[in-house]
Coordinates of N, CA and C in Angstrom, one line a residue:
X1 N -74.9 101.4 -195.4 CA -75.8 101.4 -196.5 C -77.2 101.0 -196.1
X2 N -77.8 100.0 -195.8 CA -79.1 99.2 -195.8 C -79.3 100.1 -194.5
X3 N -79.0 100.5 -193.3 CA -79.0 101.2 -192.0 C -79.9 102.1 -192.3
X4 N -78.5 103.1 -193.3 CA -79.0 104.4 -193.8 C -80.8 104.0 -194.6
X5 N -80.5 103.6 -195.3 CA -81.9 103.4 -196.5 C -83.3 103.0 -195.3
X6 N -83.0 102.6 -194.2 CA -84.3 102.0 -193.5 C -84.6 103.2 -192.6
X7 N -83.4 104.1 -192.3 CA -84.1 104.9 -191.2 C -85.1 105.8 -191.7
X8 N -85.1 105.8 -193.1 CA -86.0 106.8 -194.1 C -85.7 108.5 -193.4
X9 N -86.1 109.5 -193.5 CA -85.5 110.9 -193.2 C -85.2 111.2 -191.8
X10 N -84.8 110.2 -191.0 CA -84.3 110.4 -189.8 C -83.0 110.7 -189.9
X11 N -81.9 112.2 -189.7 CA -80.3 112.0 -189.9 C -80.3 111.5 -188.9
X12 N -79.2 110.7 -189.4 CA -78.0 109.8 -188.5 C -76.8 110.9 -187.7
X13 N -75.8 110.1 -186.7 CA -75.3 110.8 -186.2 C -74.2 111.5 -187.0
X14 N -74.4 111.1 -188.3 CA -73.1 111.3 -188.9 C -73.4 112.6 -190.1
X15 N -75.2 112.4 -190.3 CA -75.5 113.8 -190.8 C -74.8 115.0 -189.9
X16 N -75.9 114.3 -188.5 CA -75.5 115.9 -187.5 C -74.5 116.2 -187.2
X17 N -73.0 115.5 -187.2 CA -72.0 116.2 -187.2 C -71.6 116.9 -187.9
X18 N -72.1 116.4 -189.5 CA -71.3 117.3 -190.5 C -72.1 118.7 -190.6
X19 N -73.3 118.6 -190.1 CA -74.4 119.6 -190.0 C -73.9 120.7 -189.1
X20 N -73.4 120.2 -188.0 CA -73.1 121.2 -187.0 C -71.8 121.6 -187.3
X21 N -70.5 121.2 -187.8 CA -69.3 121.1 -188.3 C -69.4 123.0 -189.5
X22 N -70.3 122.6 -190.2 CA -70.4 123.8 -190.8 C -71.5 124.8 -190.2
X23 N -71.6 124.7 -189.3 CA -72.5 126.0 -188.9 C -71.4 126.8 -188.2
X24 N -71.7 128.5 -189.1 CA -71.0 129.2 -188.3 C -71.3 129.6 -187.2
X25 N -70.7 130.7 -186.1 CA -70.6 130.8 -185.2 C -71.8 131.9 -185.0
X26 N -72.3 132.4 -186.0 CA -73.6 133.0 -185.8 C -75.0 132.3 -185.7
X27 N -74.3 130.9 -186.5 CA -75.7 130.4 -186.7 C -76.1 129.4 -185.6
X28 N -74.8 129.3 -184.9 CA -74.9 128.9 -183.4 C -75.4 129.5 -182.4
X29 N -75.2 131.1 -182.7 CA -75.6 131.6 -181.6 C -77.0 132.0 -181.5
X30 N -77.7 131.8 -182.7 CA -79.1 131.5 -182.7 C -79.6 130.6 -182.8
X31 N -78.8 129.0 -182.0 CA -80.3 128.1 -182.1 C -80.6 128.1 -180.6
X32 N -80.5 129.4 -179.9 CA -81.6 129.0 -178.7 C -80.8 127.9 -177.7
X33 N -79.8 127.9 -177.3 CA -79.4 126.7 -176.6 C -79.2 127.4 -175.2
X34 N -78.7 126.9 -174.3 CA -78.9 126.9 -173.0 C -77.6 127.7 -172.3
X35 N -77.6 128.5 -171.3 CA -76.6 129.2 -171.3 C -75.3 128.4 -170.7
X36 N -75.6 127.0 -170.2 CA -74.8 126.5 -169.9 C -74.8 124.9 -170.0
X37 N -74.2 124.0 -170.1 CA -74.4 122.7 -171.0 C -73.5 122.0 -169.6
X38 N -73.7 120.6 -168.9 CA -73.3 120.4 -168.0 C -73.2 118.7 -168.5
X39 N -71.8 117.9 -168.7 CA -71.9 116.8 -168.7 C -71.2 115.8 -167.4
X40 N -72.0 115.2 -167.4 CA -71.7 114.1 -166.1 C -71.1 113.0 -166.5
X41 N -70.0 112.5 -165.3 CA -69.3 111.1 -165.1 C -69.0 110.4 -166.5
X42 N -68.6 111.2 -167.7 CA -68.1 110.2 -169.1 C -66.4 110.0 -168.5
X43 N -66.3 108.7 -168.7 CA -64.7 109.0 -168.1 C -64.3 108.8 -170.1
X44 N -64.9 108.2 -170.7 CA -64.6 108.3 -172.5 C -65.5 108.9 -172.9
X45 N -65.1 109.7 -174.4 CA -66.1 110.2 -175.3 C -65.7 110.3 -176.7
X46 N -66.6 109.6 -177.6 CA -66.0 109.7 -179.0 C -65.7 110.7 -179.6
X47 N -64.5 111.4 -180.3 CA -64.0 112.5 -181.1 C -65.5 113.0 -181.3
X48 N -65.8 112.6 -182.0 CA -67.0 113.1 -182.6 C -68.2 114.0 -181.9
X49 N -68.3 113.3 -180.5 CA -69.1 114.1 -179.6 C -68.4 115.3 -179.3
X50 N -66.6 114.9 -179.1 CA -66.2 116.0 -178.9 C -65.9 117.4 -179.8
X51 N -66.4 116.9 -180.9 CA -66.2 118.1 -182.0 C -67.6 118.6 -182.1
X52 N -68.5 118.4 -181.2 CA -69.7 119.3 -181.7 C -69.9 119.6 -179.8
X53 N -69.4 119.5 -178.7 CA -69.1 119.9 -177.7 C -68.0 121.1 -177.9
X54 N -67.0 120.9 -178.5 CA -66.0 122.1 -178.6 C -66.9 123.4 -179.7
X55 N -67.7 123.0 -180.6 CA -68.8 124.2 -181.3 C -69.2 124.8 -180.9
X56 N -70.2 123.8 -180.1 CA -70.7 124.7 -178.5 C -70.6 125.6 -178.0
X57 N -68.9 125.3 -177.4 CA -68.5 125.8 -176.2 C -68.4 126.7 -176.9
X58 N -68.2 127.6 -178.3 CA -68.2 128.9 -178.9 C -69.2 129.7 -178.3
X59 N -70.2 129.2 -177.7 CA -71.5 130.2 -178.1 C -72.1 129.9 -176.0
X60 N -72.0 128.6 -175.9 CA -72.3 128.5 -174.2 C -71.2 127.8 -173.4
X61 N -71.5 127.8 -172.0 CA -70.5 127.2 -171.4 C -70.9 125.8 -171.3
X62 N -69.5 124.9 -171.3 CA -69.4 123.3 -171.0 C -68.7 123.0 -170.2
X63 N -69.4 122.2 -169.0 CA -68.6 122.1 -168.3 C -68.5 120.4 -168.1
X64 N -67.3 120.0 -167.8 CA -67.5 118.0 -167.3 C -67.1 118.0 -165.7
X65 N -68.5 117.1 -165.6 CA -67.9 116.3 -164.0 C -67.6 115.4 -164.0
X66 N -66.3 115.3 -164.0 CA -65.7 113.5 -164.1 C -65.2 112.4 -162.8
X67 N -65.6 111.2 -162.7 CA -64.8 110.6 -161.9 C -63.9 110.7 -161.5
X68 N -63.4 111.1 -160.7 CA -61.8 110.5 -160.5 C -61.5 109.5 -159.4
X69 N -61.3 108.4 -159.8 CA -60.5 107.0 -159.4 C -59.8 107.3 -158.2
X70 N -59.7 107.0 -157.0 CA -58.7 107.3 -156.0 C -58.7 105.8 -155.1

């Protein structure tokens, strides 16, 4: 509540997911994004990042470089 009301028209993270959530797959493929999207060493990631990572990956490639523990 008070969060939301102080950031004044900045969306929150919870606008942009539902923002990107409904964009279809055309309207992805025109915002200009990069032909390849590279993320490093998360060994966690919130659902949430991962539902606008799996959008993505409709339109460019994602790839993770992750730790592995040995």
């Amino acid at each position: 509540g008070e969060l939301r009301r102080d950031s004044g028209n900045e969306l929150s993270f919870v606008d942009l997911l539902a923002q990107v959530k409904e964009l279809g797959d055309n309207q992805v493929q025109q915002a200009n994004l990069p032909k390849h999207l590279s993320i490093f060493g998360l060994n966690t990631m919130p659902p949430s990042y991962l539902q606008i990572l799996w959008k993505l990956s409709a339109v460019t490639e994602v790839n993770f470089y992750l730790l592995v523990p040995t």
